[in-house]
Structures are given as structure tokens and as C-alpha cells.
Short mmCIF file of C-alpha atoms and ligand atoms in Angstrom, two decimals:
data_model
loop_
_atom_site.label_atom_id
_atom_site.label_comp_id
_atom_site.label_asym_id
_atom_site.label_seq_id
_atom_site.Cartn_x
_atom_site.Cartn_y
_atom_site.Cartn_z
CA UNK A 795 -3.23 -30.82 34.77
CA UNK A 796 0.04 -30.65 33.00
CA UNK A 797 3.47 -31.66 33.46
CA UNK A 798 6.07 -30.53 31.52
CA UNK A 799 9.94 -31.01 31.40
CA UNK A 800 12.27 -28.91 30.16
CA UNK A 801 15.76 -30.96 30.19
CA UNK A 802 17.66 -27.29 28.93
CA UNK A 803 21.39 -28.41 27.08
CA UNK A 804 21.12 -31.69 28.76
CA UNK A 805 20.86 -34.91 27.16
CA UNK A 806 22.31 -37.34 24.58
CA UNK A 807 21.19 -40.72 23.00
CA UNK A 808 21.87 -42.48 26.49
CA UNK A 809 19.06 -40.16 27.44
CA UNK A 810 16.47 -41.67 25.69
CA UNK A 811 16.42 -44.56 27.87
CA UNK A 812 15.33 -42.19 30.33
CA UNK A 813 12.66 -40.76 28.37
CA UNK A 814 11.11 -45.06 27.77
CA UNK A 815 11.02 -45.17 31.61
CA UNK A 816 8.70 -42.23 31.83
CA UNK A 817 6.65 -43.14 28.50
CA UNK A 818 6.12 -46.58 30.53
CA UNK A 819 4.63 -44.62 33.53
CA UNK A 820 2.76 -42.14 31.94
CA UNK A 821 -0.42 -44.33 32.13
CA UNK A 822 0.26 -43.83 35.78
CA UNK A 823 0.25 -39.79 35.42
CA UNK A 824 -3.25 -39.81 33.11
CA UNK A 825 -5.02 -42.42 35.38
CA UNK A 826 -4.50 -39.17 37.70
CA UNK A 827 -6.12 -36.45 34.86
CA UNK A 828 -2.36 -35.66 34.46
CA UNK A 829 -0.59 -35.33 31.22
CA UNK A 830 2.80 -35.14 30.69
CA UNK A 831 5.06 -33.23 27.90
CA UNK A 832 8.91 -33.24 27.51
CA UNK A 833 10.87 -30.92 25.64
CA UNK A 834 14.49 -32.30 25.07
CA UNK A 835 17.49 -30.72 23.24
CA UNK A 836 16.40 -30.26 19.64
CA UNK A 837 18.34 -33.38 18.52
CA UNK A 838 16.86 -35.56 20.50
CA UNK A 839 13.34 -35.10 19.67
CA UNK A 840 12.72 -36.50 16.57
CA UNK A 841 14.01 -40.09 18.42
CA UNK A 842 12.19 -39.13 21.83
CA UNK A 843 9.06 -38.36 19.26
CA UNK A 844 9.02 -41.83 17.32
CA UNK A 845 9.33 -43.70 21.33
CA UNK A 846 6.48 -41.54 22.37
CA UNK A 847 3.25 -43.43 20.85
CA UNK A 848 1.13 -43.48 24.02
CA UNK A 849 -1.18 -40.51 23.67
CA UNK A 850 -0.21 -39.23 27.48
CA UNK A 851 2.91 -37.69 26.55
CA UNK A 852 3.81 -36.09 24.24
CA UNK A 853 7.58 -33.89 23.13
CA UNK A 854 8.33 -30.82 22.61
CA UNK A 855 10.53 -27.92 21.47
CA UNK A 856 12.58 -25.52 24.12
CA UNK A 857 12.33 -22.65 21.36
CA UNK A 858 11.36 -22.12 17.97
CA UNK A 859 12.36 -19.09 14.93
CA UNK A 860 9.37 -17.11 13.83
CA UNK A 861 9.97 -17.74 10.24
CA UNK A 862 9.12 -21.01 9.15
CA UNK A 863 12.05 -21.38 6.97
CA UNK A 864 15.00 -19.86 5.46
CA UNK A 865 18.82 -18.40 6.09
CA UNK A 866 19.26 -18.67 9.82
CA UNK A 867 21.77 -20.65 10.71
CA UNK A 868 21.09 -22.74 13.53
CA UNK A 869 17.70 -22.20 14.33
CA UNK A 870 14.45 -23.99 13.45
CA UNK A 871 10.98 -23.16 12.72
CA UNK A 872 8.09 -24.49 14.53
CA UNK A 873 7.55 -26.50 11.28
CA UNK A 874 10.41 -28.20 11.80
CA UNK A 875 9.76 -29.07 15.34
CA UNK A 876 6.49 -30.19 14.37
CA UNK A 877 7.36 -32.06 11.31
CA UNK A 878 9.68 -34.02 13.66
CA UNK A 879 6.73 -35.35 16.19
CA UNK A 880 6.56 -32.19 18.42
CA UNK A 881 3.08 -30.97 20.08
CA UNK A 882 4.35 -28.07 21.86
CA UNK A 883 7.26 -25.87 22.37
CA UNK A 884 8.47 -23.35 24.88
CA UNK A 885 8.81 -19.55 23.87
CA UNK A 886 10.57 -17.07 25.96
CA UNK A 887 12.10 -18.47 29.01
CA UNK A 888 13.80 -16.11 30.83
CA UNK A 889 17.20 -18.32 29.71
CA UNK A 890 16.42 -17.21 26.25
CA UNK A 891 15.91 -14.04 27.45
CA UNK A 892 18.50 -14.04 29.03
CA UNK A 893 21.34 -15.66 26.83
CA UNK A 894 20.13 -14.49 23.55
CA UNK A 895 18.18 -11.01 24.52
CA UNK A 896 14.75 -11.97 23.93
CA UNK A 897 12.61 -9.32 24.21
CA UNK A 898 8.08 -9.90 24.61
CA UNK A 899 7.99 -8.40 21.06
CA UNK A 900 10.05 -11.45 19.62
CA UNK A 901 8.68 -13.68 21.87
CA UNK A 902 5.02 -12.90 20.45
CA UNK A 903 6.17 -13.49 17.34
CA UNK A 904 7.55 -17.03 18.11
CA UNK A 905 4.56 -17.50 19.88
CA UNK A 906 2.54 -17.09 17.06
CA UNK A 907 4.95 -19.10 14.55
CA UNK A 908 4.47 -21.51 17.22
CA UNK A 909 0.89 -21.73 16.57
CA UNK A 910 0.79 -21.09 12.78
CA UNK A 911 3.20 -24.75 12.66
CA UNK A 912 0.55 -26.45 14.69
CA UNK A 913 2.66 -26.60 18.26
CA UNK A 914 0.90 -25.59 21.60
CA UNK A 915 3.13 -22.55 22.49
CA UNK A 916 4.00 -22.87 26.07
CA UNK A 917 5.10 -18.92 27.18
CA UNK A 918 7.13 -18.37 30.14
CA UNK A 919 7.09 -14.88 31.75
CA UNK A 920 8.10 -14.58 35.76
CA UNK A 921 10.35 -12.12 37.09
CA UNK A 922 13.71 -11.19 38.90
CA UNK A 923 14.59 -11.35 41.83
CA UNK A 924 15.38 -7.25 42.29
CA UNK A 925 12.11 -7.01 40.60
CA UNK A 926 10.45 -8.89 43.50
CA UNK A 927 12.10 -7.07 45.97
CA UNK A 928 11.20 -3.56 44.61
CA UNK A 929 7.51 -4.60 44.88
CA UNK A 930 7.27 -5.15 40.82
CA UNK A 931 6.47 -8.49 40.43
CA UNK A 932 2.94 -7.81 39.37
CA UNK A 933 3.48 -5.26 37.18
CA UNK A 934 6.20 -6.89 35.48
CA UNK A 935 4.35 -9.84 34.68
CA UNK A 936 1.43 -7.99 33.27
CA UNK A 937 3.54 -6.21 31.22
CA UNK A 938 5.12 -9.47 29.73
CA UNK A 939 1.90 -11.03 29.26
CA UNK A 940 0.42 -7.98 27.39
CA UNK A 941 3.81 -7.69 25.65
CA UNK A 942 4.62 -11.42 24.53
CA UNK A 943 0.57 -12.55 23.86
CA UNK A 944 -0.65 -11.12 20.51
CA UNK A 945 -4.70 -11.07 20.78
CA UNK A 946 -4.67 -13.40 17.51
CA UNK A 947 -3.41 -16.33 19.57
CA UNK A 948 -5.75 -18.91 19.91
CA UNK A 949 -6.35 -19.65 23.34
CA UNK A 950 -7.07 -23.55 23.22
CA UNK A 951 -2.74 -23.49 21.27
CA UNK A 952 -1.27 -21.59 24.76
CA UNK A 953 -0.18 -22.38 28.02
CA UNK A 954 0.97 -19.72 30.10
CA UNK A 955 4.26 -20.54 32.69
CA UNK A 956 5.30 -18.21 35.73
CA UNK A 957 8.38 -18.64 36.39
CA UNK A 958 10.20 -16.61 38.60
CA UNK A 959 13.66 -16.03 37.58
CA UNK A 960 15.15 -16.08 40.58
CA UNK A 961 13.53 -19.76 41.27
CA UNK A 962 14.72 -21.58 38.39
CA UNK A 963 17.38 -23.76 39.10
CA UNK A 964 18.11 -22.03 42.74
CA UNK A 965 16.02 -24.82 44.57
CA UNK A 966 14.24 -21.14 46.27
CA UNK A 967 10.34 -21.00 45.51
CA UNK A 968 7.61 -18.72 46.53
CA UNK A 969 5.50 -18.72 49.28
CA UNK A 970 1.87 -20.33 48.69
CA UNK A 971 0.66 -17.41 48.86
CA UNK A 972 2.83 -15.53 46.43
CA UNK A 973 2.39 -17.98 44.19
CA UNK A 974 -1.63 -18.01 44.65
CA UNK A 975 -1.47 -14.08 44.64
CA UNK A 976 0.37 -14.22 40.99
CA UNK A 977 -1.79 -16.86 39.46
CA UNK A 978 -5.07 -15.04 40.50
CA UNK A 979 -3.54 -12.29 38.87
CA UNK A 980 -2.41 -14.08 36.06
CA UNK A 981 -6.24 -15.72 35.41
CA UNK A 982 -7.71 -12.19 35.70
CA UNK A 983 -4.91 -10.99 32.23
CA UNK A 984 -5.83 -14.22 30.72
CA UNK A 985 -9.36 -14.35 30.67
CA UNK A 986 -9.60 -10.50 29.75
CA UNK A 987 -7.53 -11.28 26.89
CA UNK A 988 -8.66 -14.60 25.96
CA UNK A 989 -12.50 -14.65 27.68
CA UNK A 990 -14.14 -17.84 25.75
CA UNK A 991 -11.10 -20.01 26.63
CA UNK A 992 -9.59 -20.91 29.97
CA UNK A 993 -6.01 -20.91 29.43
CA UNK A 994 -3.42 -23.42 31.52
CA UNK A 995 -1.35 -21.67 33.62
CA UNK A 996 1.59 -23.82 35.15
CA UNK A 997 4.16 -22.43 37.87
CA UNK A 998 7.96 -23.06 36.69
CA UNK A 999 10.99 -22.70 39.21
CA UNK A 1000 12.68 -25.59 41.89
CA UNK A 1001 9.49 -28.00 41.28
CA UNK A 1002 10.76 -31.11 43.13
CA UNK A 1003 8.78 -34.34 44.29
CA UNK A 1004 9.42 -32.67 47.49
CA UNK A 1005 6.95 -29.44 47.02
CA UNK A 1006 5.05 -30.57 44.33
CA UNK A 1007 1.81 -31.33 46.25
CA UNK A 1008 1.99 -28.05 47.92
CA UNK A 1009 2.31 -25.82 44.66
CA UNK A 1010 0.05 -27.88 42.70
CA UNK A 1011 -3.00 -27.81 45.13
CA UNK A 1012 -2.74 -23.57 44.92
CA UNK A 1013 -5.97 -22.18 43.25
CA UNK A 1014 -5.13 -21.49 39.11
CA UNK A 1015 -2.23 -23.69 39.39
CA UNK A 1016 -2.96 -25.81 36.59
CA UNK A 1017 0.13 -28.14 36.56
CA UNK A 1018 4.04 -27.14 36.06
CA UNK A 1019 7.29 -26.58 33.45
CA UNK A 1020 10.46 -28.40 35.57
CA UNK A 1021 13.89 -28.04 34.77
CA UNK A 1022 16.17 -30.04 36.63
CA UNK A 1023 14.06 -32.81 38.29
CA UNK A 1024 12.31 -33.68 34.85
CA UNK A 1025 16.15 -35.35 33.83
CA UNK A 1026 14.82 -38.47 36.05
CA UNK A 1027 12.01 -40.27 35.64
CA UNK A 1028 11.28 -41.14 39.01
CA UNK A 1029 11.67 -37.18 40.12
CA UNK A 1030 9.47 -36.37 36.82
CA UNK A 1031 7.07 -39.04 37.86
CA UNK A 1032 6.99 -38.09 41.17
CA UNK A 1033 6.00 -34.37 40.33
CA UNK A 1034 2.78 -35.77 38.24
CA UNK A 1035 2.01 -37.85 40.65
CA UNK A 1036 1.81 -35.52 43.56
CA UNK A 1037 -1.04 -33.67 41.62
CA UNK A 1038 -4.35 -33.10 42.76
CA UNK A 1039 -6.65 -35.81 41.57
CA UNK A 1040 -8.48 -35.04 38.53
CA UNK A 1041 -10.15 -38.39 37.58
P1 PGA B 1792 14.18 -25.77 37.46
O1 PGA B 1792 13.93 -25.05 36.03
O2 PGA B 1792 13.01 -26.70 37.68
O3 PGA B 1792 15.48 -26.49 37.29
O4 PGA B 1792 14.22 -24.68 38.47
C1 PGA B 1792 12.65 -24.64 35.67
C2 PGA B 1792 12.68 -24.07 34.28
O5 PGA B 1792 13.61 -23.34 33.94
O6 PGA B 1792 11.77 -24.33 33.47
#
């Protein structure tokens, strides 16, 4: 099971004592099979990096450029990121997609930069909330899958995160069973694509302490991307710890 935060533009050097409280109870999170990732603003993760010794957590990127160097001012390559201490980084959140007009073709190819620096590309896909209504919501994310995995992705570098747009940040979720329905479906794109490896699949949008015991005991839910309620530790914490044991 994973856990990952994604603290979004939030965050300065105050923040880091934030990040020590929840390297100090990751042991907690891993005596439960749970590991734990945090992807901070980019200019905090060299520092969050060097703190983060224990091997239960680890830091991450919210975004990487496909090239892995040259004149584009202020991005940075997965290289970079991983030169820096990151192990993973996120590609394609809908706020990306959003704010800067993403589209599945670019986000394949920062998934596979991703890769080619050595980061575990974590790739978001979910949909809108129109989309939902109108009945899409499976076609839509089978479309961003197919669109936003290459084949040449290897399987045991990826983690796959729903994450319905209309959940992030809105403190709304799914119903168990739309959540089970689109992670069923989401295993059957996953292991036709990818059939040796099983592939992580976490479910991203209003995780609190609150529900996470609910979502995380739903079938192909293998652990979850939080926005907001990774800032704390004790609501970060709280998530990993309402997981499923796993030994
Ligand atoms: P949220 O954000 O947990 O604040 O809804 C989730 C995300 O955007 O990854």
C-alpha cells in the first residue's frame, strides 16, 4: 500500500518541520505494509530529500519536463528531480491539465522522461464532474489511460491515480461502489497493457482520516495521492494508518 502527498503550491522552509514529524512516524506506516511518499513544491525537495534517510518514505516531484535538459525556463527534468533525492514524481494531474493545458500525449511523454531519469512516474487520470454525469466516466478514463501510458513504460516505474476532478479539493468523493466499479475497470486496462506486472493503482480526491478506511479497504485500491490533508502530519499519518493491514 501507498501513501502519497501532494502538498500543491504550499509550503516553505517552516514546512519542513512538518515533513521530520512524519519521517519520525513513518516506521509506524511500514510496520502496517504501508509506505509513504511526499511530493513538496520543487524547492523544497532537495531539503525534504537530505531529512528523508529512513527507507519508508521517500519525496517526490509534482511534475517533471520531458527533456532532460535545456532552454525552458522554469521547468525541470526528471533528472533534476532525481539528482536532488526524488523517487517519484506526479505526471498529469488534472491541475496541470488544467492550468497549463496538458494534454495525454504530453503527459506520456513526461511519463516516460519520468522513467528514463530513474523516478517512479505516478499518472493521474479521473474525470469531470459533467463527464460523470453524462455517463462518461468510464470511457473517459480509458481513453486517458490508453492516451497518457506509452506501451514502453515499465510497469514495476508506474503507479496509476484516479482522481476524479470533481473530488479534489471539494471534500465530495465517490460512492464505494463507484470507486470499486472504476478500479476494476482500471485493473482490467492495466493488466492488458502491462500483463507481467501488477501495477498500483491509488484513488486521489477528499482522502481524509475520516474516509480513509472505507476507500482503502475497496478491492484494487492499492493505497492513495492526498492533497490537502497530507500538509499535516497527523492527518497524513492518520490516512496510512487507516489502511488495511498488510504485515
Ligand atoms: P485533495 O487533493 O486530497 O486535496 O482533494 C488530491 C489531489 O489533488 O491529489
Amino acid at each position: 500500500m501507498l501513501i502519497a502527498g501532494n502538498w500543491k503550491m504550499n509550503g516553505d522552509p517552516s514546512s519542513l518541520e512538518e515533513f521530520g514529524r512524519m519521517i519520525a512516524r513513518a516506521p509506524e506506516a511500514a510496520a502496517k505494509g504501508v509506505d509513504l511518499v511526499v511530493c513538496p513544491p520543487a524547492v523544497l525537495i532537495a531539503k525534504c530529500a537530505d531529512r528523508a534517510t529512513v527507507s519508508m518514505i521517500a519525496v517526490g516531484g509534482q511534475d517533471c519536463h520531458p527533456d532532460p535538459s535545456g532552454a525552458h525556463t522554469g521547468d525541470i527534468s526528471a533528472e533534476m528531480l532525481a539528482a536532488c533525492g526524488a523517487r517519484y514524481v506526479i505526471v498529469g494531474h488534472s491541475e496541470r491539465r488544467t492550468d497549463h493545458g496538458e494534454t495525454d500525449a504530453l503527459v506520456a511523454k513526461k511519463a516516460e522522461a519520468a522513467q528514463r531519469g530513474g523516478l517512479v512516474a505516478i499518472v493521474c487520470v479521473g474525470e469531470t464532474e459533467a463527464e460523470r454525469d453524462a455517463g462518461d466516466a468510464l470511457a473517459v478514463v480509458k481513453r486517458q489511460i490508453e492516451g497518457s501510458l506509452p506501451a514502453t513504460l515499465d510497469p514495476a516505474g508506474l503507479v496509476l491515480a484516479y482522481e476524479p476532478v470533481w473530488a479534489i479539493g471539494t471534500g465530495k468523493t465517490p460512492s464505494i461502489d463507484d470507486i470499486a466499479e472504476m478500479h476494476a475497470h482500471i485493473r482490467a486496462l492495466l493488466e492488458s497493457r502491462f500483463p507481467a506486472v501488477p501495477v498500483l493503482i491509488l484513488y486521489g480526491g477528499s482522502v481524509k482520516p475520516g474516509n480513509a478506511a472505507e476507500i482503502l479497504a475497496v478491492d484494487n485500491v492499492d493505497g492513495a495521492l492526498v492533497g490537502g490533508a497530507s500538509l499535516k502530519a497527523d492527518d497524513f499519518l492518520g490516512i496510512a494508518l487507516a489502511a488495511p493491514n498488510h504485515g
